[in-house]
PDB file of C-alpha atoms and ligand atoms in Angstrom:
ATOM      1  CA  MET A   1     105.477 -11.257 130.935  1.00 50.00           C
ATOM      2  CA  MET A   2     108.780 -10.356 129.274  1.00 54.00           C
ATOM      3  CA  ALA A   3     110.456  -7.141 130.324  1.00 92.00           C
ATOM      4  CA  ILE A   4     109.885  -3.905 128.402  1.00 98.00           C
ATOM      5  CA  LYS A   5     112.925  -1.704 127.748  1.00 98.00           C
ATOM      6  CA  LEU A   6     112.722   1.873 126.502  1.00 98.00           C
ATOM      7  CA  TYR A   7     115.893   3.242 124.909  1.00 98.00           C
ATOM      8  CA  GLY A   8     115.504   6.991 125.078  1.00 98.00           C
ATOM      9  CA  PHE A   9     116.695  10.375 126.191  1.00 96.00           C
ATOM     10  CA  LYS A  10     114.948  12.264 128.993  1.00 95.00           C
ATOM     11  CA  LEU A  11     114.894  15.631 127.179  1.00 95.00           C
ATOM     12  CA  SER A  12     113.393  14.234 123.966  1.00 97.00           C
ATOM     13  CA  GLY A  13     109.679  14.750 123.423  1.00 98.00           C
ATOM     14  CA  HIS A  14     109.590  11.676 121.164  1.00 98.00           C
ATOM     15  CA  SER A  15     111.039   9.624 124.000  1.00 98.00           C
ATOM     16  CA  HIS A  16     108.737  11.265 126.558  1.00 98.00           C
ATOM     17  CA  ARG A  17     105.583  10.439 124.603  1.00 98.00           C
ATOM     18  CA  VAL A  18     106.465   6.749 124.862  1.00 98.00           C
ATOM     19  CA  GLU A  19     107.498   6.944 128.510  1.00 98.00           C
ATOM     20  CA  VAL A  20     104.350   8.790 129.567  1.00 98.00           C
ATOM     21  CA  PHE A  21     102.239   6.225 127.698  1.00 98.00           C
ATOM     22  CA  LEU A  22     103.992   3.312 129.436  1.00 98.00           C
ATOM     23  CA  SER A  23     103.161   5.062 132.698  1.00 98.00           C
ATOM     24  CA  LEU A  24      99.536   5.814 131.703  1.00 98.00           C
ATOM     25  CA  LEU A  25      99.139   2.115 130.870  1.00 98.00           C
ATOM     26  CA  ASP A  26     100.699   1.274 134.252  1.00 98.00           C
ATOM     27  CA  LEU A  27     103.299  -0.952 132.584  1.00 98.00           C
ATOM     28  CA  GLU A  28     106.628  -1.799 134.157  1.00 98.00           C
ATOM     29  CA  TYR A  29     109.613  -0.829 132.051  1.00 98.00           C
ATOM     30  CA  GLU A  30     113.308  -0.197 132.239  1.00 98.00           C
ATOM     31  CA  PHE A  31     114.493   3.187 130.878  1.00 98.00           C
ATOM     32  CA  ILE A  32     117.867   2.925 129.152  1.00 98.00           C
ATOM     33  CA  SER A  33     119.404   6.336 128.556  1.00 98.00           C
ATOM     34  CA  VAL A  34     121.108   6.613 125.157  1.00 98.00           C
ATOM     35  CA  ASP A  35     124.118   8.956 125.035  1.00 97.00           C
ATOM     36  CA  VAL A  36     122.797  11.017 122.129  1.00 95.00           C
ATOM     37  CA  ALA A  37     125.307  13.852 122.724  1.00 91.00           C
ATOM     38  CA  ASN A  38     128.176  11.436 121.995  1.00 95.00           C
ATOM     39  CA  GLY A  39     126.487   9.714 119.062  1.00 96.00           C
ATOM     40  CA  GLU A  40     125.695   6.397 120.729  1.00 97.00           C
ATOM     41  CA  HIS A  41     122.573   6.210 118.525  1.00 97.00           C
ATOM     42  CA  LYS A  42     124.783   6.097 115.400  1.00 98.00           C
ATOM     43  CA  GLN A  43     126.906   3.163 116.595  1.00 98.00           C
ATOM     44  CA  PRO A  44     126.409  -0.311 115.053  1.00 98.00           C
ATOM     45  CA  GLU A  45     124.927  -1.745 118.263  1.00 97.00           C
ATOM     46  CA  PHE A  46     122.162   0.865 118.299  1.00 98.00           C
ATOM     47  CA  LEU A  47     121.689   0.854 114.505  1.00 98.00           C
ATOM     48  CA  ALA A  48     120.929  -2.854 114.830  1.00 98.00           C
ATOM     49  CA  LYS A  49     117.916  -1.817 116.945  1.00 98.00           C
ATOM     50  CA  ASN A  50     116.866   1.119 114.714  1.00 98.00           C
ATOM     51  CA  ASN A  51     118.327   1.448 111.216  1.00 98.00           C
ATOM     52  CA  PHE A  52     117.321   5.155 111.286  1.00 98.00           C
ATOM     53  CA  GLY A  53     119.672   5.798 114.224  1.00 98.00           C
ATOM     54  CA  GLN A  54     117.091   7.606 116.325  1.00 98.00           C
ATOM     55  CA  ILE A  55     115.600   7.284 119.765  1.00 98.00           C
ATOM     56  CA  PRO A  56     113.140   6.138 121.034  1.00 98.00           C
ATOM     57  CA  VAL A  57     113.318   2.393 120.570  1.00 98.00           C
ATOM     58  CA  LEU A  58     111.207  -0.078 122.511  1.00 98.00           C
ATOM     59  CA  ALA A  59     112.149  -3.688 123.162  1.00 98.00           C
ATOM     60  CA  ASP A  60     109.389  -5.963 124.406  1.00 98.00           C
ATOM     61  CA  GLY A  61     111.107  -9.278 124.899  1.00 96.00           C
ATOM     62  CA  ASN A  62     112.532 -10.150 121.478  1.00 96.00           C
ATOM     63  CA  PHE A  63     110.358  -7.662 119.621  1.00 98.00           C
ATOM     64  CA  ILE A  64     112.084  -4.380 118.813  1.00 98.00           C
ATOM     65  CA  ILE A  65     110.165  -1.418 117.439  1.00 98.00           C
ATOM     66  CA  SER A  66     111.211   2.175 116.771  1.00 98.00           C
ATOM     67  CA  ASP A  67     109.408   5.396 115.853  1.00 98.00           C
ATOM     68  CA  SER A  68     107.472   6.879 118.755  1.00 98.00           C
ATOM     69  CA  ASN A  69     104.068   6.688 117.068  1.00 98.00           C
ATOM     70  CA  ALA A  70     104.636   3.103 115.932  1.00 98.00           C
ATOM     71  CA  ILE A  71     105.537   2.305 119.543  1.00 99.00           C
ATOM     72  CA  LEU A  72     102.330   3.960 120.830  1.00 98.00           C
ATOM     73  CA  TYR A  73     100.350   1.893 118.308  1.00 98.00           C
ATOM     74  CA  TYR A  74     102.098  -1.313 119.405  1.00 98.00           C
ATOM     75  CA  LEU A  75     101.594  -0.653 123.116  1.00 98.00           C
ATOM     76  CA  ALA A  76      97.936   0.362 122.757  1.00 98.00           C
ATOM     77  CA  ASN A  77      97.070  -2.664 120.645  1.00 98.00           C
ATOM     78  CA  THR A  78      99.044  -5.075 122.828  1.00 98.00           C
ATOM     79  CA  TYR A  79      98.335  -3.908 126.363  1.00 98.00           C
ATOM     80  CA  ASP A  80      95.191  -1.733 126.434  1.00 98.00           C
ATOM     81  CA  LYS A  81      92.461  -4.330 126.741  1.00 95.00           C
ATOM     82  CA  SER A  82      89.830  -1.568 127.186  1.00 95.00           C
ATOM     83  CA  ARG A  83      90.752  -0.210 123.722  1.00 97.00           C
ATOM     84  CA  GLN A  84      90.403   3.330 125.038  1.00 97.00           C
ATOM     85  CA  TRP A  85      93.719   4.514 123.609  1.00 98.00           C
ATOM     86  CA  PHE A  86      93.311   3.108 120.100  1.00 98.00           C
ATOM     87  CA  PRO A  87      89.670   2.154 119.532  1.00 97.00           C
ATOM     88  CA  ALA A  88      88.599  -0.673 117.228  1.00 96.00           C
ATOM     89  CA  ASN A  89      86.118   1.716 115.581  1.00 97.00           C
ATOM     90  CA  ILE A  90      87.665   2.349 112.162  1.00 98.00           C
ATOM     91  CA  LYS A  91      86.409   5.953 111.898  1.00 98.00           C
ATOM     92  CA  LEU A  92      87.890   6.950 115.265  1.00 98.00           C
ATOM     93  CA  ALA A  93      91.076   5.010 114.458  1.00 98.00           C
ATOM     94  CA  SER A  94      91.411   6.890 111.148  1.00 98.00           C
ATOM     95  CA  GLU A  95      91.025  10.234 112.894  1.00 98.00           C
ATOM     96  CA  ILE A  96      93.708   9.155 115.366  1.00 98.00           C
ATOM     97  CA  GLN A  97      96.024   8.335 112.442  1.00 98.00           C
ATOM     98  CA  LYS A  98      95.469  11.872 111.177  1.00 98.00           C
ATOM     99  CA  TYR A  99      96.704  13.307 114.479  1.00 98.00           C
ATOM    100  CA  LEU A 100      99.674  10.924 114.561  1.00 98.00           C
ATOM    101  CA  SER A 101     100.646  12.415 111.200  1.00 98.00           C
ATOM    102  CA  VAL A 102     100.213  15.914 112.636  1.00 98.00           C
ATOM    103  CA  ALA A 103     102.603  14.952 115.465  1.00 98.00           C
ATOM    104  CA  SER A 104     105.206  13.671 112.952  1.00 98.00           C
ATOM    105  CA  GLY A 105     104.648  16.554 110.560  1.00 98.00           C
ATOM    106  CA  GLN A 106     103.489  20.002 111.638  1.00 98.00           C
ATOM    107  CA  ILE A 107     104.394  19.510 115.314  1.00 98.00           C
ATOM    108  CA  ALA A 108     107.848  18.035 114.580  1.00 98.00           C
ATOM    109  CA  TYR A 109     108.704  20.816 112.109  1.00 98.00           C
ATOM    110  CA  GLY A 110     107.031  23.537 114.190  1.00 98.00           C
ATOM    111  CA  PRO A 111     107.263  23.632 118.009  1.00 98.00           C
ATOM    112  CA  ALA A 112     109.672  20.677 118.276  1.00 98.00           C
ATOM    113  CA  ALA A 113     112.072  22.236 115.747  1.00 98.00           C
ATOM    114  CA  ALA A 114     111.881  25.658 117.466  1.00 97.00           C
ATOM    115  CA  ARG A 115     112.792  23.980 120.771  1.00 97.00           C
ATOM    116  CA  LEU A 116     115.687  22.108 119.090  1.00 96.00           C
ATOM    117  CA  VAL A 117     117.183  25.439 118.029  1.00 96.00           C
ATOM    118  CA  LYS A 118     116.733  27.121 121.391  1.00 94.00           C
ATOM    119  CA  VAL A 119     117.616  24.250 123.707  1.00 92.00           C
ATOM    120  CA  PHE A 120     120.107  22.199 121.701  1.00 91.00           C
ATOM    121  CA  GLY A 121     121.487  24.832 119.305  1.00 90.00           C
ATOM    122  CA  ALA A 122     120.260  22.981 116.205  1.00 92.00           C
ATOM    123  CA  GLU A 123     121.070  24.754 112.961  1.00 94.00           C
ATOM    124  CA  LEU A 124     117.515  25.258 111.759  1.00 91.00           C
ATOM    125  CA  GLU A 125     115.636  28.443 110.869  1.00 96.00           C
ATOM    126  CA  HIS A 126     114.192  29.440 114.249  1.00 96.00           C
ATOM    127  CA  GLN A 127     111.665  31.957 112.937  1.00 97.00           C
ATOM    128  CA  VAL A 128     110.407  29.567 110.257  1.00 98.00           C
ATOM    129  CA  ALA A 129     109.816  26.921 112.937  1.00 98.00           C
ATOM    130  CA  ILE A 130     108.090  29.460 115.212  1.00 98.00           C
ATOM    131  CA  ASP A 131     105.772  30.540 112.377  1.00 98.00           C
ATOM    132  CA  ARG A 132     104.968  26.914 111.552  1.00 98.00           C
ATOM    133  CA  ALA A 133     104.300  26.270 115.231  1.00 98.00           C
ATOM    134  CA  HIS A 134     101.746  29.083 115.501  1.00 98.00           C
ATOM    135  CA  GLN A 135     100.043  27.905 112.322  1.00 98.00           C
ATOM    136  CA  VAL A 136      99.423  24.409 113.681  1.00 98.00           C
ATOM    137  CA  LEU A 137      98.700  25.517 117.249  1.00 98.00           C
ATOM    138  CA  ASN A 138      96.048  27.894 116.000  1.00 98.00           C
ATOM    139  CA  ILE A 139      94.325  25.052 114.152  1.00 98.00           C
ATOM    140  CA  ILE A 140      94.534  22.697 117.141  1.00 98.00           C
ATOM    141  CA  ASN A 141      93.282  25.410 119.498  1.00 98.00           C
ATOM    142  CA  CYS A 142      90.150  25.904 117.349  1.00 98.00           C
ATOM    143  CA  HIS A 143      89.698  22.142 117.088  1.00 98.00           C
ATOM    144  CA  LEU A 144      89.705  21.868 120.899  1.00 98.00           C
ATOM    145  CA  ALA A 145      87.241  24.738 121.436  1.00 98.00           C
ATOM    146  CA  ASN A 146      84.388  22.333 122.089  1.00 96.00           C
ATOM    147  CA  LYS A 147      86.237  19.073 122.650  1.00 98.00           C
ATOM    148  CA  ASN A 148      88.103  17.616 125.621  1.00 98.00           C
ATOM    149  CA  TRP A 149      90.379  15.385 123.516  1.00 98.00           C
ATOM    150  CA  LEU A 150      91.782  15.479 119.990  1.00 98.00           C
ATOM    151  CA  VAL A 151      89.669  12.511 118.832  1.00 98.00           C
ATOM    152  CA  GLY A 152      86.478  11.050 120.276  1.00 97.00           C
ATOM    153  CA  GLU A 153      85.270  11.308 123.837  1.00 96.00           C
ATOM    154  CA  SER A 154      88.323  10.121 125.737  1.00 97.00           C
ATOM    155  CA  ALA A 155      92.103  10.409 125.663  1.00 98.00           C
ATOM    156  CA  SER A 156      93.746   8.418 122.884  1.00 98.00           C
ATOM    157  CA  ILE A 157      97.230   7.940 121.465  1.00 98.00           C
ATOM    158  CA  ALA A 158      96.487  11.054 119.354  1.00 98.00           C
ATOM    159  CA  ASP A 159      96.711  13.104 122.564  1.00 99.00           C
ATOM    160  CA  VAL A 160      99.776  11.184 123.784  1.00 99.00           C
ATOM    161  CA  ALA A 161     101.616  11.761 120.487  1.00 99.00           C
ATOM    162  CA  ASN A 162     100.976  15.494 120.466  1.00 99.00           C
ATOM    163  CA  TYR A 163     101.254  16.369 124.161  1.00 98.00           C
ATOM    164  CA  SER A 164     105.014  16.547 124.844  1.00 98.00           C
ATOM    165  CA  TYR A 165     106.167  18.997 122.175  1.00 98.00           C
ATOM    166  CA  ILE A 166     103.091  21.208 122.574  1.00 98.00           C
ATOM    167  CA  ALA A 167     103.520  21.371 126.365  1.00 98.00           C
ATOM    168  CA  HIS A 168     107.194  22.274 125.940  1.00 97.00           C
ATOM    169  CA  ALA A 169     106.696  24.730 123.051  1.00 98.00           C
ATOM    170  CA  PRO A 170     107.577  27.749 125.248  1.00 96.00           C
ATOM    171  CA  GLU A 171     111.141  26.341 125.557  1.00 96.00           C
ATOM    172  CA  GLY A 172     111.456  27.129 121.845  1.00 96.00           C
ATOM    173  CA  ASP A 173     110.034  30.656 122.264  1.00 96.00           C
ATOM    174  CA  VAL A 174     106.582  29.552 121.116  1.00 98.00           C
ATOM    175  CA  SER A 175     104.188  31.065 123.633  1.00 98.00           C
ATOM    176  CA  LEU A 176     100.977  29.217 124.412  1.00 98.00           C
ATOM    177  CA  LYS A 177      99.257  32.306 125.826  1.00 97.00           C
ATOM    178  CA  TYR A 178      97.086  32.739 122.725  1.00 94.00           C
ATOM    179  CA  TYR A 179      95.731  29.210 122.979  1.00 98.00           C
ATOM    180  CA  PRO A 180      93.358  28.835 125.947  1.00 98.00           C
ATOM    181  CA  TYR A 181      91.778  25.611 124.671  1.00 98.00           C
ATOM    182  CA  ILE A 182      95.197  24.042 124.249  1.00 98.00           C
ATOM    183  CA  GLN A 183      96.098  25.097 127.785  1.00 98.00           C
ATOM    184  CA  ASP A 184      92.938  23.412 129.119  1.00 98.00           C
ATOM    185  CA  TRP A 185      93.744  20.268 127.109  1.00 98.00           C
ATOM    186  CA  LEU A 186      97.299  20.156 128.478  1.00 98.00           C
ATOM    187  CA  ALA A 187      95.911  20.445 132.028  1.00 98.00           C
ATOM    188  CA  ARG A 188      93.425  17.624 131.348  1.00 98.00           C
ATOM    189  CA  PHE A 189      96.226  15.430 130.012  1.00 98.00           C
ATOM    190  CA  GLU A 190      98.423  16.189 133.023  1.00 98.00           C
ATOM    191  CA  ALA A 191      95.556  15.175 135.344  1.00 98.00           C
ATOM    192  CA  LEU A 192      95.332  11.662 133.841  1.00 98.00           C
ATOM    193  CA  PRO A 193      96.232   8.930 136.355  1.00 98.00           C
ATOM    194  CA  GLY A 194      99.827   7.851 135.726  1.00 98.00           C
ATOM    195  CA  PHE A 195     100.886  11.074 133.965  1.00 98.00           C
ATOM    196  CA  ILE A 196     104.600  11.839 134.318  1.00 98.00           C
ATOM    197  CA  PRO A 197     106.120  15.133 133.118  1.00 97.00           C
ATOM    198  CA  MET A 198     109.103  15.682 130.868  1.00 96.00           C
ATOM    199  CA  PRO A 199     111.815  17.745 132.630  1.00 91.00           C
ATOM    200  CA  LYS A 200     111.791  21.442 131.728  1.00 86.00           C
ATOM    201  CA  THR A 201     114.926  22.441 129.824  1.00 81.00           C
ATOM    202  CA  PRO A 202     116.177  26.027 130.118  1.00 69.00           C
ATOM    203  CA  ALA A 203     117.528  27.399 126.823  1.00 67.00           C
ATOM    204  CA  GLY A 204     121.088  26.365 126.032  1.00 63.00           C
ATOM    205  CA  LEU A 205     121.422  24.051 129.031  1.00 60.00           C
ATOM    206  CA  ALA A 206     121.398  20.840 127.047  1.00 55.00           C
ATOM    207  CA  LYS A 207     123.998  21.948 124.510  1.00 47.00           C
TER     208      LYS A 207
HETATM  209  N1  LIG B   1     109.951   9.776 113.771  1.00 80.80           N
HETATM  210  C1  LIG B   1     110.786   9.510 114.919  1.00 80.80           C
HETATM  211  C2  LIG B   1     111.592  10.731 115.241  1.00 80.80           C
HETATM  212  C3  LIG B   1     112.494  10.514 116.434  1.00 80.80           C
HETATM  213  C4  LIG B   1     113.527  11.591 116.579  1.00 80.80           C
HETATM  214  O1  LIG B   1     113.498  12.637 115.913  1.00 80.80           O
HETATM  215  N2  LIG B   1     114.461  11.340 117.493  1.00 80.80           N
HETATM  216  C5  LIG B   1     115.530  12.267 117.714  1.00 80.80           C
HETATM  217  C6  LIG B   1     115.595  12.678 119.171  1.00 80.80           C
HETATM  218  S1  LIG B   1     114.159  13.595 119.638  1.00 80.80           S
HETATM  219  C7  LIG B   1     116.846  11.610 117.367  1.00 80.80           C
HETATM  220  O2  LIG B   1     117.097  10.475 117.714  1.00 80.80           O
HETATM  221  N3  LIG B   1     117.672  12.361 116.654  1.00 80.80           N
HETATM  222  C8  LIG B   1     118.956  11.921 116.256  1.00 80.80           C
HETATM  223  C9  LIG B   1     119.084  11.862 114.773  1.00 80.80           C
HETATM  224  O3  LIG B   1     118.077  11.981 114.067  1.00 80.80           O
HETATM  225  O4  LIG B   1     120.215  11.702 114.335  1.00 80.80           O
HETATM  226  C10 LIG B   1     109.921   9.123 116.097  1.00 80.80           C
HETATM  227  O5  LIG B   1     108.746   9.511 116.148  1.00 80.80           O
HETATM  228  O6  LIG B   1     110.390   8.388 116.990  1.00 80.80           O
END
């Protein structure tokens, strides 16, 4: 098998969702840290890997793919022979797509954005992001009231895509104390064999 390389950044939730999935799938990979603080991701060499100039990027032999959710899709469909993580069943797969969109939409502009302000000093409206975060977390909390996983009966890439920024929401001043079903879901995810955490980042430290 050709070697898998993950170009990422340890404090990025987008990067973490790919790294934790590689670990959940028990795949060997090399983590290549991209110097985001000094703009390495905007240099021609990196732009040749991802024209959007963002991490994460995955290289599997000669195949290069960027966008965390696209990477999860690629890995699940290439390496998960059990089809647990992205089932062949079109109805379940469609529901998973819905939650991948939630991860790229409401979660990115809610808890992830609030954390960007607090941890990295991003110039975004903190309160707007916090309000958006509570809106989506409230919906997800209700959704999980009688379910173990976001879609279907077992963990899927829907859970992988949404885990990192929800787990680290408190770093952006988005408390999870109102969301008991989300807390249970996070604990279930963290108990999966192969789970690896993203480092906690105290406010301002990563500036
Ligand atoms: N849709 C992309 C978003 C990735 C993303 O936002 N990456 C951030 C780090 S967490 C980045 O590279 N930001 C630098 C930039 O956008 O210039 C994905 O899911 O991978």
